[in-house]
Short mmCIF file of C-alpha atoms and ligand atoms in Angstrom, two decimals:
data_model
loop_
_atom_site.label_atom_id
_atom_site.label_comp_id
_atom_site.label_asym_id
_atom_site.label_seq_id
_atom_site.Cartn_x
_atom_site.Cartn_y
_atom_site.Cartn_z
CA UNK A 29 -99.07 54.75 -192.00
CA UNK A 30 -98.55 54.75 -188.26
CA UNK A 31 -101.36 53.16 -186.33
CA UNK A 32 -102.38 53.80 -182.77
CA UNK A 33 -101.14 51.29 -180.26
CA UNK A 34 -102.05 50.83 -176.67
CA UNK A 35 -99.83 49.07 -174.17
CA UNK A 36 -102.80 47.03 -173.07
CA UNK A 37 -103.70 45.33 -176.34
CA UNK A 38 -101.97 43.42 -179.09
CA UNK A 39 -103.51 42.72 -182.46
CA UNK A 40 -105.58 39.79 -181.23
CA UNK A 41 -106.97 41.95 -178.46
CA UNK A 42 -105.23 40.02 -175.71
CA UNK A 43 -103.44 41.92 -173.03
CA UNK A 44 -99.75 41.52 -173.76
CA UNK A 45 -98.98 44.00 -171.04
CA UNK A 46 -100.73 41.94 -168.45
CA UNK A 47 -99.13 38.75 -169.75
CA UNK A 48 -95.69 40.30 -169.48
CA UNK A 49 -96.39 41.55 -165.98
CA UNK A 50 -97.56 38.12 -164.89
CA UNK A 51 -94.40 36.65 -166.34
CA UNK A 52 -92.33 39.16 -164.42
CA UNK A 53 -94.08 38.27 -161.20
CA UNK A 54 -93.45 34.64 -161.82
CA UNK A 55 -89.81 35.16 -162.63
CA UNK A 56 -89.40 37.35 -159.57
CA UNK A 57 -90.73 34.44 -157.54
CA UNK A 58 -93.15 36.48 -155.46
CA UNK A 59 -96.47 38.19 -155.52
CA UNK A 60 -95.78 41.70 -156.61
CA UNK A 61 -98.49 43.97 -155.33
CA UNK A 62 -98.87 47.02 -157.49
CA UNK A 63 -99.73 50.10 -155.52
CA UNK A 64 -101.37 51.92 -158.36
CA UNK A 65 -103.65 54.81 -157.62
CA UNK A 66 -105.87 55.86 -160.48
CA UNK A 67 -107.19 59.34 -159.94
CA UNK A 68 -110.12 60.50 -162.00
CA UNK A 69 -108.75 63.94 -162.77
CA UNK A 70 -105.15 63.13 -163.54
CA UNK A 71 -103.54 60.36 -165.46
CA UNK A 72 -100.01 60.23 -164.09
CA UNK A 73 -100.00 57.06 -162.05
CA UNK A 74 -97.15 55.62 -160.06
CA UNK A 75 -96.57 51.94 -159.34
CA UNK A 76 -94.18 51.46 -156.41
CA UNK A 77 -94.78 47.71 -156.07
CA UNK A 78 -91.24 46.87 -157.21
CA UNK A 79 -89.80 49.12 -154.50
CA UNK A 80 -91.39 47.09 -151.70
CA UNK A 81 -89.02 45.17 -149.44
CA UNK A 82 -90.90 41.99 -150.36
CA UNK A 83 -89.52 42.46 -153.88
CA UNK A 84 -86.32 44.40 -153.68
CA UNK A 85 -83.38 45.24 -151.49
CA UNK A 86 -83.10 48.04 -150.72
CA UNK A 87 -86.85 48.25 -150.46
CA UNK A 88 -89.49 49.65 -148.17
CA UNK A 89 -91.98 47.63 -146.17
CA UNK A 90 -95.64 48.47 -145.97
CA UNK A 91 -95.13 49.43 -142.33
CA UNK A 92 -92.30 51.70 -143.44
CA UNK A 93 -94.58 53.34 -145.98
CA UNK A 94 -97.19 53.93 -143.29
CA UNK A 95 -94.56 55.59 -141.10
CA UNK A 96 -93.33 57.82 -143.89
CA UNK A 97 -96.91 58.71 -144.69
CA UNK A 98 -97.10 60.49 -141.33
CA UNK A 99 -94.14 62.63 -142.41
CA UNK A 100 -95.80 63.20 -145.78
CA UNK A 101 -98.86 64.63 -144.04
CA UNK A 102 -96.68 67.13 -142.15
CA UNK A 103 -94.68 67.98 -145.27
CA UNK A 104 -97.85 68.49 -147.27
CA UNK A 105 -99.12 71.02 -144.74
CA UNK A 106 -95.82 72.88 -144.99
CA UNK A 107 -96.00 72.85 -148.80
CA UNK A 108 -99.60 74.09 -148.84
CA UNK A 109 -98.68 76.88 -146.42
CA UNK A 110 -95.71 77.88 -148.56
CA UNK A 111 -97.91 77.92 -151.65
CA UNK A 112 -100.63 79.96 -149.95
CA UNK A 113 -98.06 82.52 -148.74
CA UNK A 114 -96.25 82.60 -152.08
CA UNK A 115 -92.97 81.70 -150.38
CA UNK A 116 -89.82 81.41 -152.46
CA UNK A 117 -89.81 78.08 -154.25
CA UNK A 118 -93.20 76.88 -153.06
CA UNK A 119 -94.67 79.57 -155.31
CA UNK A 120 -93.59 77.46 -158.28
CA UNK A 121 -96.36 74.98 -157.47
CA UNK A 122 -98.89 77.79 -158.08
CA UNK A 123 -97.76 78.30 -161.68
CA UNK A 124 -100.55 76.27 -163.37
CA UNK A 125 -103.07 78.78 -162.03
CA UNK A 126 -100.89 81.87 -162.31
CA UNK A 127 -99.26 81.55 -165.73
CA UNK A 128 -101.19 83.45 -168.38
CA UNK A 129 -100.93 81.65 -171.73
CA UNK A 130 -102.51 84.61 -173.56
CA UNK A 131 -99.74 86.90 -172.38
CA UNK A 132 -97.17 84.44 -173.74
CA UNK A 133 -98.97 84.07 -177.07
CA UNK A 134 -99.17 87.87 -177.46
CA UNK A 135 -95.48 88.30 -176.65
CA UNK A 136 -94.38 85.69 -179.22
CA UNK A 137 -96.62 87.03 -182.01
CA UNK A 138 -93.88 89.09 -183.73
CA UNK A 139 -91.71 85.97 -184.14
CA UNK A 140 -94.37 83.26 -184.35
CA UNK A 141 -93.75 82.60 -188.04
CA UNK A 142 -90.00 82.06 -187.74
CA UNK A 143 -88.43 78.99 -189.34
CA UNK A 144 -85.95 78.50 -186.50
CA UNK A 145 -86.02 79.51 -182.86
CA UNK A 146 -82.67 79.84 -181.09
CA UNK A 147 -83.16 79.69 -177.33
CA UNK A 148 -80.26 81.12 -175.37
CA UNK A 149 -80.27 80.05 -171.72
CA UNK A 150 -78.77 77.48 -169.41
CA UNK A 151 -79.89 75.13 -166.63
CA UNK A 152 -83.47 75.83 -165.61
CA UNK A 153 -83.64 78.55 -168.21
CA UNK A 154 -83.19 76.04 -171.04
CA UNK A 155 -84.03 72.51 -169.92
CA UNK A 156 -87.75 73.05 -169.25
CA UNK A 157 -88.30 74.60 -172.66
CA UNK A 158 -86.19 71.93 -174.36
CA UNK A 159 -88.07 69.16 -172.54
CA UNK A 160 -91.44 70.47 -173.69
CA UNK A 161 -90.40 71.12 -177.28
CA UNK A 162 -88.66 67.74 -177.62
CA UNK A 163 -91.47 65.77 -176.00
CA UNK A 164 -94.17 67.37 -178.15
CA UNK A 165 -92.22 67.88 -181.37
CA UNK A 166 -94.65 65.75 -183.34
CA UNK A 167 -97.52 68.04 -182.36
CA UNK A 168 -95.80 71.32 -183.26
CA UNK A 169 -95.72 73.38 -186.44
CA UNK A 170 -92.30 72.23 -187.58
CA UNK A 171 -90.33 75.21 -186.25
CA UNK A 172 -86.74 74.10 -185.92
CA UNK A 173 -85.40 74.66 -182.43
CA UNK A 174 -81.83 75.21 -181.31
CA UNK A 175 -80.91 75.42 -177.63
CA UNK A 176 -77.65 77.19 -176.88
CA UNK A 177 -77.01 75.98 -173.35
CA UNK A 178 -73.27 75.53 -173.60
CA UNK A 179 -70.36 77.75 -174.54
CA UNK A 180 -68.23 75.16 -176.30
CA UNK A 181 -67.14 77.41 -179.16
CA UNK A 182 -67.04 74.75 -181.87
CA UNK A 183 -70.48 73.50 -180.90
CA UNK A 184 -71.96 77.02 -180.80
CA UNK A 185 -70.50 77.78 -184.22
CA UNK A 186 -71.93 74.56 -185.69
CA UNK A 187 -75.38 75.33 -184.25
CA UNK A 188 -75.43 78.75 -185.89
CA UNK A 189 -74.05 77.61 -189.21
CA UNK A 190 -76.51 77.40 -192.04
CA UNK A 191 -79.33 79.21 -190.28
CA UNK A 192 -81.27 81.69 -192.39
CA UNK A 193 -81.08 84.47 -189.84
CA UNK A 194 -83.79 86.56 -191.51
CA UNK A 195 -86.13 83.62 -190.70
CA UNK A 196 -84.68 82.96 -187.26
CA UNK A 197 -85.88 84.29 -183.90
CA UNK A 198 -83.95 84.57 -180.63
CA UNK A 199 -85.44 83.57 -177.27
CA UNK A 200 -83.14 84.76 -174.47
CA UNK A 201 -83.97 83.41 -171.04
CA UNK A 202 -82.22 84.21 -167.78
CA UNK A 203 -83.89 84.64 -164.43
CA UNK A 204 -80.99 86.64 -162.99
CA UNK A 205 -80.16 88.29 -166.30
CA UNK A 206 -76.52 87.89 -165.33
CA UNK A 207 -75.47 84.34 -166.20
CA UNK A 208 -72.15 84.54 -168.05
CA UNK A 209 -72.82 81.70 -170.50
CA UNK A 210 -76.20 83.04 -171.52
CA UNK A 211 -75.09 86.63 -171.96
CA UNK A 212 -71.95 85.60 -173.83
CA UNK A 213 -73.94 83.39 -176.22
CA UNK A 214 -76.50 86.14 -176.70
CA UNK A 215 -73.73 88.56 -177.70
CA UNK A 216 -72.40 85.96 -180.15
CA UNK A 217 -75.84 85.43 -181.69
CA UNK A 218 -76.47 89.17 -181.91
CA UNK A 219 -73.21 89.66 -183.72
CA UNK A 220 -74.12 86.91 -186.17
CA UNK A 221 -77.36 88.75 -186.93
CA UNK A 222 -75.52 92.07 -187.32
CA UNK A 223 -73.00 90.48 -189.69
CA UNK A 224 -75.83 89.08 -191.79
CA UNK A 225 -77.50 92.51 -191.89
CA UNK A 226 -80.54 91.26 -189.97
CA UNK A 227 -81.98 93.49 -187.24
CA UNK A 228 -81.91 91.26 -184.14
CA UNK A 229 -84.05 93.73 -182.19
CA UNK A 230 -86.94 92.83 -184.51
CA UNK A 231 -86.48 89.13 -183.87
CA UNK A 232 -85.68 88.80 -180.16
CA UNK A 233 -87.90 87.99 -177.21
CA UNK A 234 -86.57 88.17 -173.65
CA UNK A 235 -87.68 86.36 -170.50
CA UNK A 236 -85.97 87.60 -167.36
CA UNK A 237 -86.46 88.93 -163.83
CA UNK A 238 -87.79 92.35 -162.88
CA UNK A 239 -84.28 93.83 -162.84
CA UNK A 240 -80.77 93.00 -164.02
CA UNK A 241 -78.68 93.55 -167.15
CA UNK A 242 -80.96 91.58 -169.44
CA UNK A 243 -84.02 93.52 -168.27
CA UNK A 244 -82.17 96.79 -168.90
CA UNK A 245 -81.22 95.60 -172.36
CA UNK A 246 -84.79 94.58 -173.17
CA UNK A 247 -86.04 98.00 -172.05
CA UNK A 248 -83.34 99.86 -173.96
CA UNK A 249 -84.19 98.11 -177.24
CA UNK A 250 -87.91 97.94 -176.56
CA UNK A 251 -87.89 94.14 -176.99
CA UNK A 252 -90.98 92.08 -176.27
CA UNK A 253 -90.35 90.68 -172.82
CA UNK A 254 -91.89 88.43 -170.24
CA UNK A 255 -91.13 88.16 -166.54
CA UNK A 256 -89.78 85.17 -164.68
CA UNK A 257 -92.31 85.09 -161.85
CA UNK A 258 -91.08 86.08 -158.42
CA UNK A 259 -90.35 83.22 -156.07
CA UNK A 260 -89.83 80.65 -158.83
CA UNK A 261 -86.30 79.19 -159.10
CA UNK A 262 -85.20 78.42 -162.65
CA UNK A 263 -85.47 74.65 -162.39
CA UNK A 264 -89.10 75.00 -161.25
CA UNK A 265 -89.99 77.49 -163.99
CA UNK A 266 -90.90 75.17 -166.88
CA UNK A 267 -94.58 76.00 -166.46
CA UNK A 268 -93.98 79.76 -166.76
CA UNK A 269 -92.81 81.86 -169.70
CA UNK A 270 -89.36 80.36 -169.10
CA UNK A 271 -90.53 77.01 -170.47
CA UNK A 272 -93.52 78.03 -172.53
CA UNK A 273 -92.24 80.75 -174.87
CA UNK A 274 -90.43 78.23 -177.06
CA UNK A 275 -93.48 75.96 -176.94
CA UNK A 276 -95.76 78.82 -178.01
CA UNK A 277 -93.48 79.71 -180.92
CA UNK A 278 -93.70 76.05 -182.00
CA UNK A 279 -97.49 76.39 -181.78
CA UNK A 280 -97.79 73.76 -179.07
CA UNK A 281 -100.85 73.62 -176.87
CA UNK A 282 -99.52 75.56 -173.88
CA UNK A 283 -103.04 75.87 -172.47
CA UNK A 284 -103.29 72.07 -172.29
CA UNK A 285 -99.84 71.85 -170.67
CA UNK A 286 -101.06 74.16 -167.92
CA UNK A 287 -104.37 72.31 -167.62
CA UNK A 288 -102.56 69.00 -167.15
CA UNK A 289 -100.37 70.60 -164.50
CA UNK A 290 -103.42 72.10 -162.78
CA UNK A 291 -105.04 68.65 -162.64
CA UNK A 292 -101.89 67.26 -161.06
CA UNK A 293 -101.89 70.09 -158.53
CA UNK A 294 -105.39 68.98 -157.47
CA UNK A 295 -104.00 65.52 -156.71
CA UNK A 296 -101.71 66.81 -153.94
CA UNK A 297 -103.12 65.48 -150.69
CA UNK A 298 -101.66 64.67 -147.30
CA UNK A 299 -101.13 60.97 -148.04
CA UNK A 300 -98.78 59.23 -150.42
CA UNK A 301 -101.42 56.52 -150.86
CA UNK A 302 -103.69 59.12 -152.45
CA UNK A 303 -101.17 61.10 -154.45
CA UNK A 304 -98.92 59.60 -157.17
CA UNK A 305 -96.46 62.52 -157.10
CA UNK A 306 -95.94 62.22 -153.35
CA UNK A 307 -95.78 58.42 -153.63
CA UNK A 308 -92.85 58.87 -155.98
CA UNK A 309 -91.07 61.50 -153.88
CA UNK A 310 -91.53 59.58 -150.65
CA UNK A 311 -90.44 56.26 -152.17
CA UNK A 312 -87.31 57.74 -153.73
CA UNK A 313 -86.45 59.40 -150.40
CA UNK A 314 -87.11 56.21 -148.44
CA UNK A 315 -85.03 54.08 -150.77
CA UNK A 316 -82.14 56.54 -150.69
CA UNK A 317 -82.16 56.23 -146.92
CA UNK A 318 -82.01 52.46 -147.32
CA UNK A 319 -79.08 52.47 -149.75
CA UNK A 320 -80.39 53.50 -153.19
CA UNK A 321 -78.09 56.50 -153.50
CA UNK A 322 -78.57 56.61 -157.28
CA UNK A 323 -81.79 57.30 -159.16
CA UNK A 324 -81.65 56.26 -162.82
CA UNK A 325 -84.42 58.02 -164.74
CA UNK A 326 -85.25 55.82 -167.72
CA UNK A 327 -88.16 56.95 -169.89
CA UNK A 328 -89.39 54.48 -172.51
CA UNK A 329 -89.90 57.14 -175.16
CA UNK A 330 -87.24 58.80 -177.24
CA UNK A 331 -89.10 62.10 -177.01
CA UNK A 332 -88.64 62.08 -173.23
CA UNK A 333 -84.86 61.87 -173.34
CA UNK A 334 -84.57 65.58 -172.56
CA UNK A 335 -87.07 65.10 -169.73
CA UNK A 336 -84.49 62.86 -168.04
CA UNK A 337 -81.98 65.72 -168.26
CA UNK A 338 -84.54 68.13 -166.81
CA UNK A 339 -85.27 65.67 -164.01
CA UNK A 340 -81.55 65.31 -163.29
CA UNK A 341 -81.20 69.05 -162.75
CA UNK A 342 -84.31 69.19 -160.60
CA UNK A 343 -83.28 66.28 -158.39
CA UNK A 344 -79.57 67.11 -158.11
CA UNK A 345 -79.77 70.84 -157.59
CA UNK A 346 -82.73 70.66 -155.23
CA UNK A 347 -81.67 67.80 -153.00
CA UNK A 348 -77.87 67.67 -153.20
CA UNK A 349 -76.84 69.56 -150.08
CA UNK A 350 -75.86 69.08 -146.45
CA UNK A 351 -74.19 65.78 -147.48
CA UNK A 352 -77.57 64.49 -148.57
CA UNK A 353 -79.25 63.81 -151.89
CA UNK A 354 -79.77 61.03 -154.41
CA UNK A 355 -77.62 61.09 -157.55
CA UNK A 356 -79.77 61.26 -160.70
CA UNK A 357 -78.57 59.35 -163.74
CA UNK A 358 -80.00 59.78 -167.23
CA UNK A 359 -80.94 56.65 -169.12
CA UNK A 360 -83.21 55.89 -172.07
CA UNK A 361 -85.30 52.84 -172.86
CA UNK A 362 -84.79 50.79 -174.93
CA UNK A 363 -81.36 52.08 -175.96
CA UNK A 364 -79.69 51.76 -172.57
CA UNK A 365 -81.00 48.24 -172.04
CA UNK A 366 -78.06 47.35 -174.22
CA UNK A 367 -75.52 49.16 -172.07
CA UNK A 368 -76.40 50.39 -168.59
CA UNK A 369 -78.86 47.63 -167.74
CA UNK A 370 -75.99 45.24 -167.04
CA UNK A 371 -74.94 47.46 -164.10
CA UNK A 372 -78.47 48.14 -162.92
CA UNK A 373 -79.28 44.43 -162.68
CA UNK A 374 -75.97 42.90 -161.67
CA UNK A 375 -74.04 45.78 -160.12
CA UNK A 376 -74.25 47.04 -156.55
CA UNK A 377 -77.72 47.38 -155.05
CA UNK A 378 -77.41 51.13 -154.69
CA UNK A 379 -79.88 52.25 -157.34
CA UNK A 380 -83.52 53.00 -157.87
CA UNK A 381 -84.53 52.79 -161.52
CA UNK A 382 -87.44 55.05 -162.44
CA UNK A 383 -89.32 54.15 -165.60
CA UNK A 384 -91.65 56.52 -167.41
CA UNK A 385 -93.97 54.67 -169.76
CA UNK A 386 -96.67 56.06 -172.04
CA UNK A 387 -99.55 53.60 -172.23
CA UNK A 388 -100.51 54.52 -175.79
CA UNK A 389 -98.34 55.75 -178.59
CA UNK A 390 -97.95 56.06 -182.32
CA UNK A 391 -97.02 52.72 -183.83
CA UNK A 392 -95.44 51.21 -186.90
CA UNK A 393 -95.70 47.63 -188.15
CA UNK A 394 -92.55 45.57 -188.57
CA UNK A 395 -92.54 44.26 -192.17
CA UNK A 396 -92.74 40.51 -192.71
CA UNK A 397 -89.59 38.64 -193.57
CA UNK A 398 -88.92 35.25 -195.15
CA UNK A 399 -86.16 34.52 -192.64
CA UNK A 400 -87.77 31.92 -190.37
CA UNK A 401 -85.88 32.84 -187.25
CA UNK A 402 -87.07 36.46 -187.58
CA UNK A 403 -90.69 35.60 -188.30
CA UNK A 404 -91.74 36.54 -184.77
CA UNK A 405 -90.75 40.15 -185.49
CA UNK A 406 -92.82 40.34 -188.66
CA UNK A 407 -95.92 39.48 -186.66
CA UNK A 408 -95.63 42.60 -184.59
CA UNK A 409 -95.05 46.33 -184.44
CA UNK A 410 -92.25 48.51 -183.16
CA UNK A 411 -94.62 49.60 -180.39
CA UNK A 412 -95.15 46.02 -179.27
CA UNK A 413 -91.42 45.47 -179.29
CA UNK A 414 -90.93 48.59 -177.16
CA UNK A 415 -93.58 47.40 -174.71
CA UNK A 416 -92.12 43.92 -174.48
CA UNK A 417 -88.65 45.38 -173.91
CA UNK A 418 -89.97 47.58 -171.13
CA UNK A 419 -91.77 44.70 -169.43
CA UNK A 420 -88.69 42.51 -169.77
CA UNK A 421 -86.41 45.16 -168.29
CA UNK A 422 -88.73 45.89 -165.40
CA UNK A 423 -89.00 42.17 -164.69
CA UNK A 424 -85.27 41.64 -165.01
CA UNK A 425 -84.63 44.18 -162.27
CA UNK A 426 -87.38 42.89 -160.00
CA UNK A 427 -86.21 39.30 -160.45
CA UNK A 428 -82.74 40.41 -159.34
CA UNK A 429 -84.20 42.24 -156.35
CA UNK A 430 -83.25 45.67 -157.71
CA UNK A 431 -85.83 48.34 -156.84
CA UNK A 432 -87.68 50.15 -159.56
CA UNK A 433 -90.70 52.39 -159.87
CA UNK A 434 -92.98 52.90 -162.81
CA UNK A 435 -94.51 56.27 -163.71
CA UNK A 436 -97.33 55.71 -166.18
CA UNK A 437 -98.64 58.32 -168.58
CA UNK A 438 -101.71 57.77 -170.75
CA UNK A 439 -99.76 59.04 -173.74
CA UNK A 440 -97.31 61.79 -174.53
CA UNK A 441 -99.37 64.87 -175.17
CA UNK A 442 -99.46 68.41 -173.85
CA UNK A 443 -101.72 67.71 -170.86
CA UNK A 444 -99.89 64.55 -169.81
CA UNK A 445 -96.54 66.31 -170.07
CA UNK A 446 -97.78 69.24 -167.99
CA UNK A 447 -98.92 66.76 -165.36
CA UNK A 448 -95.61 64.91 -165.45
CA UNK A 449 -93.52 68.08 -165.01
CA UNK A 450 -95.72 69.32 -162.20
CA UNK A 451 -95.82 65.90 -160.55
CA UNK A 452 -92.04 65.55 -160.56
CA UNK A 453 -91.64 69.07 -159.15
CA UNK A 454 -94.09 68.27 -156.36
CA UNK A 455 -92.29 64.97 -155.73
CA UNK A 456 -89.00 66.83 -155.44
CA UNK A 457 -90.40 69.51 -153.12
CA UNK A 458 -91.83 66.76 -150.94
CA UNK A 459 -88.51 64.89 -150.91
CA UNK A 460 -86.78 68.14 -149.93
CA UNK A 461 -89.11 68.43 -146.94
CA UNK A 462 -88.43 64.84 -145.94
CA UNK A 463 -84.66 65.30 -146.24
CA UNK A 464 -84.93 68.60 -144.38
CA UNK A 465 -82.84 70.50 -146.94
CA UNK A 466 -83.37 73.91 -148.48
CA UNK A 467 -84.81 72.65 -151.74
CA UNK A 468 -84.80 75.98 -153.52
CA UNK A 469 -81.20 77.16 -153.07
CA UNK A 470 -78.09 76.03 -154.96
CA UNK A 471 -75.07 77.46 -153.11
CA UNK A 472 -72.66 74.93 -154.57
CA UNK A 473 -73.54 76.02 -158.11
CA UNK A 474 -73.21 79.66 -157.11
CA UNK A 475 -69.73 78.90 -155.77
CA UNK A 476 -68.49 77.81 -159.19
CA UNK A 477 -70.27 80.75 -160.85
CA UNK A 478 -68.39 83.14 -158.57
CA UNK A 479 -65.07 81.41 -159.21
CA UNK A 480 -65.64 81.72 -162.97
CA UNK A 481 -66.45 85.41 -162.74
CA UNK A 482 -63.39 85.97 -160.58
CA UNK A 483 -61.16 84.21 -163.13
CA UNK A 484 -62.55 86.31 -165.96
CA UNK A 485 -61.99 89.57 -164.09
CA UNK A 486 -65.69 90.07 -163.43
CA UNK A 487 -65.07 91.13 -159.82
CA UNK A 488 -63.28 90.08 -156.65
CA UNK A 489 -64.38 86.56 -155.76
CA UNK A 490 -62.40 84.60 -153.21
CA UNK A 491 -63.69 81.36 -154.76
CA UNK A 492 -61.35 82.02 -157.68
CA UNK A 493 -58.35 81.57 -155.37
CA UNK A 494 -59.15 77.86 -155.12
CA UNK A 495 -58.21 77.46 -158.76
CA UNK A 496 -54.63 78.46 -157.96
CA UNK A 497 -54.59 76.08 -155.00
CA UNK A 498 -55.20 72.96 -157.10
CA UNK A 499 -53.15 69.90 -156.05
CA UNK A 500 -51.31 68.44 -159.03
CA UNK A 501 -50.02 64.93 -159.61
CA UNK A 502 -49.37 64.94 -163.34
CA UNK A 503 -48.40 61.82 -165.21
CA UNK A 504 -46.66 62.88 -168.40
CA UNK A 505 -44.70 61.19 -171.13
O1 G6P B 24 -81.79 81.84 -165.28
P1 G6P B 24 -80.40 82.18 -164.91
O2 G6P B 24 -80.34 83.22 -163.84
O3 G6P B 24 -79.58 82.58 -166.10
O4 G6P B 24 -79.76 80.92 -164.30
C1 G6P B 24 -79.52 79.75 -165.04
C2 G6P B 24 -79.07 78.66 -164.11
O5 G6P B 24 -77.98 79.19 -163.39
C3 G6P B 24 -77.45 78.44 -162.32
O6 G6P B 24 -76.59 77.48 -162.77
C4 G6P B 24 -78.49 77.90 -161.40
O7 G6P B 24 -77.93 77.02 -160.51
C5 G6P B 24 -79.58 77.24 -162.19
O8 G6P B 24 -80.57 76.78 -161.33
C6 G6P B 24 -80.15 78.21 -163.14
O9 G6P B 24 -81.23 77.65 -163.80
#
């Protein structure tokens, strides 16, 4: 039987976490000062101590933090104004108050008892939902989930194979209602239902904008539908129907997700020293400016692997413009300790590593063994091993002077996840203000979308001409 474990305690009640941290300080050869802000109403905390210039290079000094904090105050005012006016993009930060979980629950009722939910969407219209469902899988009702967010034909076929379509529901999500991949996959799924003699109109729920082809289709077939709220770009829509329909079908606590996000919203203040989300956004921005052009997101929880993908979209698509931006990389603790960590510790000092660590988690004892050299494992649990590995990795980077930041969650549950998603969105919006970019547009992505449509005969798009103009230097045998 799994037992509860907390990062702070081992079986004897001593603080292994603290011991490991002390060891890391010692090995780093300095006094690491953790800038941890514990807020009563939210539990996402951020420790930027290992990003200080006294620890790492690149790093930021305390004086540097104070200077950036003046910019944070200005940015915060801009963000609050945007939220109050419901401006495009900023409106996303109002979702915890504006999303109606009852409306979502009512809309999913006709398909709530499905065995499998196939979500058809891409980018922001898939990753938020996938992040929530994957992170909270253990708390759901066992509904199998499939996310069709690619058009690789073999992969799509494999995903659909073996599904009992009479027990399967379709969740189509597209803000624009026009995205080629999503509409093509939807047509494929519909045809599969038709071929199996299952009425897809009885088993489909649509989330889309107020107008567009998908909206017309939903109206024509009288499908249950939800709206992507105005002013909310896809990658900021996880806390709307875009991210929560799949969660509701899986019977996850979407109310708690929104409550956690609402608590995080209350933590937004005009100072990074008071606000973990802004502390993260400002530190990442500051370190990028000092040479950390890469941000490796490394959660220490398998269930947060998809979160790293979601974060990568958020960070890349929001900040990558005007020759600016920090490249997000997806990593996973402990798995990537045995691969990427070599580069993070001993490679160029151009990275910030961001850890996400739940403080408490389900645990499982490691069985005793009669092999003497493995006896130390038999005394512990998988959770303790995970914690020790995290502490060791964090220390290994700090000791090598490589900057890293720790985002701490109490545990992985609906409220904590809601807070994490909201906090990272707020961090990204703040970073966008500090960079001075248009956080909520993605013209480079639109360019490729236009080129694709042009190639497929979906209209006249000059971007398609670039395909013909490709420079070739082929090496053949
Ligand atoms: O929701 P949709 O309109 O189908 O868009 C899906 C995705 O399309 C594009 O690639 C955008 O850059 C993404 O931000 C968006 O999430």
